[in-house]
mmCIF file of C-alpha atoms in Angstrom:
data_model
loop_
_atom_site.group_PDB
_atom_site.id
_atom_site.type_symbol
_atom_site.label_atom_id
_atom_site.label_comp_id
_atom_site.label_asym_id
_atom_site.label_seq_id
_atom_site.Cartn_x
_atom_site.Cartn_y
_atom_site.Cartn_z
ATOM 1 C CA MET A 5 -33.581 -38.591 41.017
ATOM 2 C CA ASN A 6 -29.791 -40.497 40.162
ATOM 3 C CA THR A 7 -28.133 -41.918 43.315
ATOM 4 C CA THR A 8 -24.333 -43.101 43.129
ATOM 5 C CA TYR A 9 -23.588 -46.102 44.947
ATOM 6 C CA GLU A 10 -20.203 -47.210 45.972
ATOM 7 C CA ALA A 11 -18.427 -50.464 46.747
ATOM 8 C CA LYS A 12 -19.314 -50.547 50.303
ATOM 9 C CA ASP A 13 -22.532 -49.482 50.186
ATOM 10 C CA TYR A 14 -23.620 -53.386 49.068
ATOM 11 C CA LYS A 15 -21.221 -54.400 52.311
ATOM 12 C CA SER A 16 -22.606 -56.057 55.297
ATOM 13 C CA ASP A 17 -21.945 -55.651 58.775
ATOM 14 C CA GLN A 18 -21.132 -59.370 58.894
ATOM 15 C CA ASN A 19 -17.581 -60.962 59.175
ATOM 16 C CA VAL A 20 -16.240 -62.501 56.047
ATOM 17 C CA ARG A 21 -15.741 -66.128 57.615
ATOM 18 C CA TRP A 22 -13.947 -67.672 54.785
ATOM 19 C CA CYS A 23 -10.059 -68.807 55.267
ATOM 20 C CA PRO A 24 -7.211 -66.235 55.006
ATOM 21 C CA GLY A 25 -6.468 -66.486 50.925
ATOM 22 C CA CYS A 26 -9.336 -68.095 50.426
ATOM 23 C CA GLY A 27 -10.622 -67.145 46.400
ATOM 24 C CA ASP A 28 -13.752 -66.611 47.358
ATOM 25 C CA HIS A 29 -12.882 -63.016 49.328
ATOM 26 C CA ALA A 30 -11.522 -61.205 45.994
ATOM 27 C CA THR A 31 -15.190 -62.651 44.202
ATOM 28 C CA LEU A 32 -16.953 -60.826 46.816
ATOM 29 C CA ASN A 33 -14.468 -57.684 46.392
ATOM 30 C CA SER A 34 -15.089 -58.141 42.493
ATOM 31 C CA LEU A 35 -18.754 -58.424 42.669
ATOM 32 C CA HIS A 36 -19.102 -55.155 45.305
ATOM 33 C CA LYS A 37 -17.285 -53.239 42.860
ATOM 34 C CA ALA A 38 -19.259 -54.246 40.079
ATOM 35 C CA MET A 39 -22.683 -53.818 41.902
ATOM 36 C CA ALA A 40 -21.499 -50.443 42.016
ATOM 37 C CA LYS A 41 -20.428 -49.598 38.515
ATOM 38 C CA ILE A 42 -23.810 -51.344 37.610
ATOM 39 C CA GLY A 43 -25.862 -48.917 40.166
ATOM 40 C CA VAL A 44 -29.016 -51.281 40.978
ATOM 41 C CA PRO A 45 -30.351 -50.437 44.219
ATOM 42 C CA PRO A 46 -29.161 -52.666 47.224
ATOM 43 C CA TYR A 47 -33.103 -52.997 47.668
ATOM 44 C CA GLN A 48 -33.492 -54.242 44.356
ATOM 45 C CA MET A 49 -31.092 -57.310 44.545
ATOM 46 C CA ALA A 50 -31.491 -60.695 45.934
ATOM 47 C CA VAL A 51 -28.555 -62.932 46.453
ATOM 48 C CA ILE A 52 -29.406 -66.937 46.919
ATOM 49 C CA SER A 53 -27.358 -69.460 47.734
ATOM 50 C CA GLY A 54 -27.371 -73.169 48.144
ATOM 51 C CA ILE A 55 -24.764 -75.230 50.840
ATOM 52 C CA GLY A 56 -21.050 -74.967 50.470
ATOM 53 C CA CYS A 57 -18.220 -71.905 51.217
ATOM 54 C CA SER A 58 -19.096 -69.805 48.301
ATOM 55 C CA SER A 59 -22.647 -70.510 49.276
ATOM 56 C CA ARG A 60 -22.175 -67.853 52.946
ATOM 57 C CA LEU A 61 -21.770 -65.215 50.540
ATOM 58 C CA PRO A 62 -25.121 -63.671 50.621
ATOM 59 C CA TYR A 63 -24.307 -62.939 54.413
ATOM 60 C CA TYR A 64 -21.916 -60.723 52.816
ATOM 61 C CA MET A 65 -24.269 -58.696 51.117
ATOM 62 C CA ASN A 66 -26.221 -55.425 52.183
ATOM 63 C CA THR A 67 -29.125 -56.991 49.982
ATOM 64 C CA TYR A 68 -32.238 -59.408 50.332
ATOM 65 C CA GLY A 69 -30.426 -62.844 50.454
ATOM 66 C CA PHE A 70 -31.802 -66.358 50.802
ATOM 67 C CA HIS A 71 -29.128 -69.283 52.027
ATOM 68 C CA THR A 72 -31.257 -72.066 50.990
ATOM 69 C CA ILE A 73 -30.589 -75.561 50.678
ATOM 70 C CA HIS A 74 -28.258 -77.995 49.038
ATOM 71 C CA GLY A 75 -28.156 -77.956 45.185
ATOM 72 C CA ARG A 76 -31.491 -75.769 45.132
ATOM 73 C CA GLY A 77 -30.230 -72.428 44.649
ATOM 74 C CA ALA A 78 -31.337 -71.882 41.308
ATOM 75 C CA ALA A 79 -34.599 -72.975 41.844
ATOM 76 C CA ILE A 80 -35.365 -70.594 44.396
ATOM 77 C CA ALA A 81 -33.733 -67.701 41.888
ATOM 78 C CA THR A 82 -36.269 -68.799 39.376
ATOM 79 C CA GLY A 83 -39.142 -68.504 41.910
ATOM 80 C CA VAL A 84 -37.655 -64.995 43.133
ATOM 81 C CA LYS A 85 -37.522 -63.618 39.811
ATOM 82 C CA THR A 86 -40.603 -64.991 38.377
ATOM 83 C CA ALA A 87 -42.387 -63.316 41.298
ATOM 84 C CA ARG A 88 -40.616 -60.058 41.476
ATOM 85 C CA PRO A 89 -39.190 -59.490 37.970
ATOM 86 C CA ASP A 90 -37.603 -55.883 39.176
ATOM 87 C CA LEU A 91 -35.021 -57.322 41.150
ATOM 88 C CA SER A 92 -31.838 -58.244 39.977
ATOM 89 C CA VAL A 93 -31.245 -61.952 41.359
ATOM 90 C CA TRP A 94 -27.993 -63.626 42.034
ATOM 91 C CA LEU A 95 -27.104 -67.146 42.318
ATOM 92 C CA ILE A 96 -23.937 -67.903 44.253
ATOM 93 C CA THR A 97 -22.596 -71.514 43.901
ATOM 94 C CA GLY A 98 -20.010 -73.799 44.151
ATOM 95 C CA ASP A 99 -19.057 -76.779 41.604
ATOM 96 C CA GLY A 100 -20.430 -79.298 44.223
ATOM 97 C CA ASP A 101 -23.423 -77.341 45.312
ATOM 98 C CA CYS A 102 -24.364 -76.180 41.197
ATOM 99 C CA LEU A 103 -23.118 -79.271 39.273
ATOM 100 C CA ALA A 104 -23.361 -82.469 41.809
ATOM 101 C CA ILE A 105 -27.004 -82.346 43.261
ATOM 102 C CA GLY A 106 -27.885 -78.800 41.984
ATOM 103 C CA GLY A 107 -27.530 -80.268 38.497
ATOM 104 C CA ASN A 108 -30.762 -80.571 37.134
ATOM 105 C CA HIS A 109 -31.343 -77.567 38.450
ATOM 106 C CA PHE A 110 -28.633 -75.757 37.209
ATOM 107 C CA ILE A 111 -29.303 -76.672 33.612
ATOM 108 C CA HIS A 112 -33.216 -75.860 33.446
ATOM 109 C CA ALA A 113 -32.676 -72.468 34.786
ATOM 110 C CA VAL A 114 -29.781 -72.173 31.851
ATOM 111 C CA ARG A 115 -32.327 -74.006 29.283
ATOM 112 C CA ARG A 116 -35.726 -71.299 29.893
ATOM 113 C CA ASN A 117 -33.367 -68.128 29.936
ATOM 114 C CA ILE A 118 -34.921 -67.322 33.368
ATOM 115 C CA ASP A 119 -33.210 -63.886 33.749
ATOM 116 C CA ILE A 120 -30.818 -64.604 36.827
ATOM 117 C CA ASN A 121 -26.936 -64.197 37.439
ATOM 118 C CA ILE A 122 -25.397 -67.880 37.621
ATOM 119 C CA VAL A 123 -21.187 -67.287 39.645
ATOM 120 C CA LEU A 124 -20.012 -70.542 39.460
ATOM 121 C CA ILE A 125 -16.834 -70.983 42.047
ATOM 122 C CA ASN A 126 -15.268 -73.589 40.826
ATOM 123 C CA ASN A 127 -12.288 -75.296 43.184
ATOM 124 C CA LYS A 128 -12.534 -78.338 41.951
ATOM 125 C CA ILE A 129 -13.025 -79.633 45.338
ATOM 126 C CA TYR A 130 -15.819 -79.917 48.195
ATOM 127 C CA GLY A 131 -14.382 -77.454 50.774
ATOM 128 C CA LEU A 132 -16.673 -76.960 53.290
ATOM 129 C CA THR A 133 -16.885 -80.798 54.140
ATOM 130 C CA LYS A 134 -13.455 -80.995 54.374
ATOM 131 C CA GLY A 135 -11.946 -82.105 50.821
ATOM 132 C CA GLN A 136 -13.693 -84.860 49.152
ATOM 133 C CA TYR A 137 -13.586 -84.608 45.029
ATOM 134 C CA SER A 138 -16.025 -83.146 43.294
ATOM 135 C CA PRO A 139 -18.510 -83.072 39.748
ATOM 136 C CA THR A 140 -15.233 -80.927 38.409
ATOM 137 C CA SER A 141 -12.327 -82.906 39.715
ATOM 138 C CA SER A 142 -9.740 -84.371 37.566
ATOM 139 C CA ARG A 143 -9.846 -88.489 36.635
ATOM 140 C CA GLY A 144 -7.124 -89.590 39.053
ATOM 141 C CA PHE A 145 -7.427 -86.582 41.673
ATOM 142 C CA VAL A 146 -7.090 -88.104 45.077
ATOM 143 C CA SER A 147 -9.068 -86.435 47.941
ATOM 144 C CA LYS A 148 -9.976 -87.623 51.159
ATOM 145 C CA SER A 149 -12.865 -89.768 49.428
ATOM 146 C CA SER A 150 -10.785 -90.686 46.292
ATOM 147 C CA PRO A 151 -7.696 -91.870 48.552
ATOM 148 C CA TYR A 152 -6.111 -94.187 45.569
ATOM 149 C CA GLY A 153 -7.497 -91.659 42.416
ATOM 150 C CA THR A 154 -10.751 -90.475 40.940
ATOM 151 C CA VAL A 155 -12.420 -93.095 38.525
ATOM 152 C CA GLU A 156 -14.220 -90.970 36.968
ATOM 153 C CA ASP A 157 -14.292 -88.201 34.427
ATOM 154 C CA PRO A 158 -15.294 -84.809 35.557
ATOM 155 C CA PHE A 159 -17.706 -82.127 34.327
ATOM 156 C CA GLU A 160 -16.836 -79.244 32.177
ATOM 157 C CA PRO A 161 -19.238 -76.379 33.456
ATOM 158 C CA ALA A 162 -18.967 -74.936 29.636
ATOM 159 C CA GLU A 163 -19.994 -77.856 28.080
ATOM 160 C CA LEU A 164 -23.028 -78.226 30.351
ATOM 161 C CA ALA A 165 -24.084 -74.826 30.127
ATOM 162 C CA PHE A 166 -24.078 -75.010 26.252
ATOM 163 C CA GLY A 167 -25.305 -78.089 26.322
ATOM 164 C CA ALA A 168 -28.327 -76.244 27.948
ATOM 165 C CA ARG A 169 -28.425 -73.566 24.980
ATOM 166 C CA ALA A 170 -26.784 -70.864 27.628
ATOM 167 C CA THR A 171 -27.226 -67.075 25.996
ATOM 168 C CA PHE A 172 -24.312 -66.115 27.975
ATOM 169 C CA PHE A 173 -20.896 -67.485 29.379
ATOM 170 C CA ALA A 174 -18.268 -66.151 30.790
ATOM 171 C CA ARG A 175 -14.920 -66.530 32.976
ATOM 172 C CA SER A 176 -12.462 -65.703 35.120
ATOM 173 C CA LEU A 177 -9.275 -66.436 37.581
ATOM 174 C CA ASP A 178 -10.183 -65.147 41.224
ATOM 175 C CA VAL A 179 -7.537 -63.276 41.428
ATOM 176 C CA GLU A 180 -7.967 -61.360 38.425
ATOM 177 C CA LEU A 181 -10.089 -58.814 40.178
ATOM 178 C CA GLN A 182 -10.880 -56.809 37.592
ATOM 179 C CA THR A 183 -11.479 -59.190 34.718
ATOM 180 C CA GLN A 184 -14.374 -60.732 37.366
ATOM 181 C CA ALA A 185 -16.041 -57.357 37.992
ATOM 182 C CA ASP A 186 -16.241 -56.441 34.050
ATOM 183 C CA VAL A 187 -17.617 -60.208 33.493
ATOM 184 C CA PHE A 188 -20.330 -59.796 36.220
ATOM 185 C CA VAL A 189 -21.115 -56.077 35.218
ATOM 186 C CA ALA A 190 -21.616 -57.475 31.610
ATOM 187 C CA ALA A 191 -23.915 -60.698 33.212
ATOM 188 C CA ALA A 192 -25.912 -58.075 35.161
ATOM 189 C CA ARG A 193 -26.415 -56.093 31.823
ATOM 190 C CA HIS A 194 -27.699 -59.246 29.945
ATOM 191 C CA LYS A 195 -31.260 -60.377 30.054
ATOM 192 C CA GLY A 196 -31.227 -63.562 30.391
ATOM 193 C CA THR A 197 -29.255 -66.407 32.463
ATOM 194 C CA SER A 198 -25.778 -65.321 32.606
ATOM 195 C CA VAL A 199 -23.124 -68.242 33.803
ATOM 196 C CA THR A 200 -19.670 -67.214 34.850
ATOM 197 C CA GLU A 201 -16.998 -69.750 35.799
ATOM 198 C CA VAL A 202 -14.662 -68.147 38.449
ATOM 199 C CA LEU A 203 -11.565 -70.430 38.686
ATOM 200 C CA ASP A 204 -11.299 -69.910 42.678
ATOM 201 C CA ASN A 205 -8.404 -71.531 44.969
ATOM 202 C CA CYS A 206 -9.400 -73.268 48.156
ATOM 203 C CA VAL A 207 -5.974 -73.394 50.451
ATOM 204 C CA ILE A 208 -6.359 -75.584 52.460
ATOM 205 C CA PHE A 209 -7.821 -79.089 50.542
ATOM 206 C CA ASN A 210 -7.096 -78.213 46.991
ATOM 207 C CA ASP A 211 -4.896 -75.311 46.798
ATOM 208 C CA GLY A 212 -2.895 -74.618 43.625
ATOM 209 C CA ILE A 213 -5.096 -76.428 41.862
ATOM 210 C CA HIS A 214 -4.932 -73.613 39.107
ATOM 211 C CA SER A 215 -2.044 -72.045 39.861
ATOM 212 C CA LEU A 216 -0.592 -73.559 35.740
ATOM 213 C CA ILE A 217 -2.477 -70.805 34.617
ATOM 214 C CA SER A 218 -3.395 -68.074 37.302
ATOM 215 C CA ASP A 219 0.834 -68.015 38.697
ATOM 216 C CA ARG A 220 1.971 -64.618 37.132
ATOM 217 C CA GLU A 221 5.150 -66.140 35.451
ATOM 218 C CA TYR A 222 2.478 -68.078 32.748
ATOM 219 C CA ARG A 223 -1.073 -66.385 32.940
ATOM 220 C CA ALA A 224 -0.608 -64.299 30.078
ATOM 221 C CA GLU A 225 0.973 -67.420 27.744
ATOM 222 C CA ARG A 226 -1.531 -70.099 28.951
ATOM 223 C CA THR A 227 -5.484 -67.684 29.045
ATOM 224 C CA ILE A 228 -6.062 -65.457 26.860
ATOM 225 C CA LEU A 229 -8.842 -62.808 27.638
ATOM 226 C CA LEU A 230 -11.174 -62.412 24.990
ATOM 227 C CA ARG A 231 -12.772 -58.688 24.268
ATOM 228 C CA ASP A 232 -15.563 -58.491 21.807
ATOM 229 C CA GLY A 233 -14.455 -57.132 18.262
ATOM 230 C CA GLU A 234 -10.667 -57.631 18.980
ATOM 231 C CA LYS A 235 -8.342 -60.063 17.440
ATOM 232 C CA MET A 236 -7.997 -63.230 20.036
ATOM 233 C CA LEU A 237 -4.363 -62.404 21.104
ATOM 234 C CA PHE A 238 -1.968 -63.127 24.259
ATOM 235 C CA GLY A 239 1.084 -63.561 25.123
ATOM 236 C CA LYS A 240 3.364 -61.404 27.304
ATOM 237 C CA GLU A 241 4.346 -59.452 23.892
ATOM 238 C CA ARG A 242 0.418 -59.745 22.255
ATOM 239 C CA ASN A 243 1.947 -61.548 19.600
ATOM 240 C CA ARG A 244 0.191 -65.326 19.346
ATOM 241 C CA GLY A 245 -3.097 -65.704 18.937
ATOM 242 C CA ILE A 246 -5.770 -67.888 17.806
ATOM 243 C CA VAL A 247 -6.753 -69.262 14.339
ATOM 244 C CA LEU A 248 -9.577 -71.789 12.416
ATOM 245 C CA GLU A 249 -7.618 -74.607 10.567
ATOM 246 C CA GLY A 250 -10.665 -76.905 9.662
ATOM 247 C CA LEU A 251 -12.527 -77.805 12.508
ATOM 248 C CA THR A 252 -9.979 -76.981 14.901
ATOM 249 C CA LEU A 253 -9.112 -73.862 17.251
ATOM 250 C CA LYS A 254 -5.017 -73.466 17.006
ATOM 251 C CA ALA A 255 -2.282 -70.804 18.689
ATOM 252 C CA VAL A 256 -0.120 -69.283 16.347
ATOM 253 C CA THR A 257 2.609 -66.890 16.443
ATOM 254 C CA VAL A 258 2.072 -63.652 14.845
ATOM 255 C CA GLY A 259 5.210 -63.244 11.448
ATOM 256 C CA GLU A 260 5.972 -67.294 12.157
ATOM 257 C CA ASP A 261 4.861 -70.299 9.712
ATOM 258 C CA GLY A 262 3.480 -67.509 7.617
ATOM 259 C CA TYR A 263 0.963 -66.009 10.255
ATOM 260 C CA THR A 264 -0.199 -62.694 9.776
ATOM 261 C CA ILE A 265 -2.403 -60.676 11.721
ATOM 262 C CA ASP A 266 -4.907 -61.178 9.248
ATOM 263 C CA ASP A 267 -4.818 -64.190 10.186
ATOM 264 C CA ILE A 268 -6.346 -64.538 13.776
ATOM 265 C CA LEU A 269 -9.870 -64.554 14.789
ATOM 266 C CA VAL A 270 -11.874 -61.461 15.686
ATOM 267 C CA HIS A 271 -13.828 -61.874 19.024
ATOM 268 C CA ASP A 272 -17.693 -61.743 18.443
ATOM 269 C CA SER A 273 -19.623 -62.922 21.581
ATOM 270 C CA HIS A 274 -22.845 -61.882 19.968
ATOM 271 C CA THR A 275 -22.823 -63.723 17.002
ATOM 272 C CA PRO A 276 -25.738 -66.519 17.632
ATOM 273 C CA ASP A 277 -24.178 -69.606 16.527
ATOM 274 C CA CYS A 278 -22.401 -71.062 19.218
ATOM 275 C CA THR A 279 -20.252 -73.209 17.582
ATOM 276 C CA LEU A 280 -17.116 -71.090 17.470
ATOM 277 C CA HIS A 281 -18.165 -69.764 21.306
ATOM 278 C CA ARG A 282 -18.613 -73.710 22.773
ATOM 279 C CA MET A 283 -14.825 -74.239 20.900
ATOM 280 C CA LEU A 284 -13.519 -71.078 22.741
ATOM 281 C CA ALA A 285 -14.683 -71.949 25.725
ATOM 282 C CA LEU A 286 -13.334 -75.457 25.846
ATOM 283 C CA MET A 287 -10.344 -74.896 24.863
ATOM 284 C CA ARG A 288 -7.052 -76.815 26.941
ATOM 285 C CA GLY A 289 -3.526 -78.326 26.529
ATOM 286 C CA GLU A 290 -1.871 -76.295 23.277
ATOM 287 C CA THR A 291 -4.466 -73.531 23.600
ATOM 288 C CA PRO A 292 -4.803 -70.944 26.292
ATOM 289 C CA ILE A 293 -7.936 -71.082 28.751
ATOM 290 C CA ALA A 294 -10.780 -68.562 26.918
ATOM 291 C CA MET A 295 -11.138 -66.140 30.070
ATOM 292 C CA GLY A 296 -13.783 -62.732 29.852
ATOM 293 C CA VAL A 297 -17.263 -62.709 28.071
ATOM 294 C CA ILE A 298 -17.183 -65.882 25.786
ATOM 295 C CA ARG A 299 -21.260 -65.924 24.234
ATOM 296 C CA ASP A 300 -23.779 -62.631 25.139
ATOM 297 C CA VAL A 301 -26.688 -63.411 23.035
ATOM 298 C CA GLU A 302 -30.525 -62.257 23.081
ATOM 299 C CA ALA A 303 -33.641 -64.480 23.414
ATOM 300 C CA PRO A 304 -37.117 -64.199 25.304
ATOM 301 C CA THR A 305 -35.923 -64.730 28.484
ATOM 302 C CA TYR A 306 -38.500 -67.035 30.892
ATOM 303 C CA GLU A 307 -39.972 -64.186 33.498
ATOM 304 C CA GLN A 308 -41.129 -61.879 30.935
ATOM 305 C CA SER A 309 -42.724 -65.045 28.971
ATOM 306 C CA VAL A 310 -44.694 -65.971 31.931
ATOM 307 C CA HIS A 311 -46.303 -62.301 32.609
ATOM 308 C CA GLN A 312 -46.874 -62.069 29.352
ATOM 309 C CA GLN A 313 -49.030 -65.325 29.035
ATOM 310 C CA ILE A 314 -50.534 -63.937 32.090
ATOM 311 C CA ALA A 315 -51.605 -60.111 30.516
ATOM 312 C CA ASP A 316 -52.843 -62.339 27.068
ATOM 313 C CA VAL A 317 -54.961 -64.673 29.043
ATOM 314 C CA LYS A 318 -56.280 -61.837 31.442
ATOM 315 C CA ALA A 319 -57.069 -60.105 28.362
ATOM 316 C CA LYS A 320 -59.258 -62.841 26.615
ATOM 317 C CA LYS A 321 -61.110 -63.569 29.750
ATOM 318 C CA PRO A 322 -61.609 -61.230 31.983
ATOM 319 C CA ALA A 323 -62.899 -62.200 35.179
ATOM 320 C CA SER A 324 -64.374 -59.066 37.328
ATOM 321 C CA SER A 325 -64.578 -61.565 40.556
ATOM 322 C CA ILE A 326 -63.239 -64.380 42.385
ATOM 323 C CA ARG A 327 -66.268 -66.686 42.199
ATOM 324 C CA GLU A 328 -66.933 -65.392 38.301
ATOM 325 C CA LEU A 329 -63.163 -67.039 37.768
ATOM 326 C CA LEU A 330 -63.590 -70.283 39.693
ATOM 327 C CA LEU A 331 -67.069 -71.434 37.786
ATOM 328 C CA GLY A 332 -66.085 -69.527 34.763
ATOM 329 C CA GLY A 333 -64.465 -73.234 33.183
ATOM 330 C CA GLU A 334 -66.013 -76.811 33.479
ATOM 331 C CA THR A 335 -68.373 -77.487 36.516
ATOM 332 C CA TRP A 336 -70.296 -80.437 37.585
ATOM 333 C CA GLU A 337 -73.051 -80.865 39.666
ATOM 334 C CA ILE A 338 -73.460 -83.601 42.321
ATOM 335 C CA LYS A 339 -76.731 -84.131 43.150
ATOM 336 C CA GLY A 340 -77.316 -87.011 45.909
#
């Protein structure tokens, strides 16, 4: 019997303890809506997190959950999915939790292509510990732990993901609830590690960090929502687009400087070669920030490969008892 779920079916009875105005509220709301659209029963879903403001999210889901330790959420999520491949496993993490102490776990989860969904909430600050700079804070950023400005260059989450051979990468703004829900649905349907970066606002310690692209006045001109099979167009009049000139992506206006609609690139998130996907994910400055599903390709998943390997070994070396299994290999006899 098919059961239809609603967003409320995924909401727990816990009071949501984020600051009013925090972007995490929007991400939680979008996740509830996405789960209802996918139709995964709450009892077949597990939400894992590490430490940080975003890592409180499992408490607000009417699903299985595990609030783990700092940076180790990816390791726990990998174990959960390997042991229970039937579950829909989600890792909720922040830029500090995921890319600092959890950086090694993150890249190896992506490299293994374990079928988990990583939601990386990026507000470019440590919020829970009250305002220190994070691995994604820009060089020169002034914070409680960098009063004269940071002297480090930041990580770019997309660059790390692609360096680890990501099969799925998407991005959204916290204020774009529909886009968030859409990319969460696409992430859930992807077989393999999905990484969704949510550009999030911390109203207390880093308010307005994404305002240059999130404010309605600028959003249409400074972001582009990529849709598979469609021209890469953006702008309030939808008359600007992305072209490839040599080895560089360039934003142009259709009808000016000789550019026509035929020159505008068509988005293909499914092409195996990640070169253009990586370029799109790293657009900055004169080109708009890419949103939506940037890459979505098929590849063998870790948990499927593990279980297939176990089945193959069992078929080749069947054991009728534990004793036979234990004594089936090399043994030593000790004589005294």
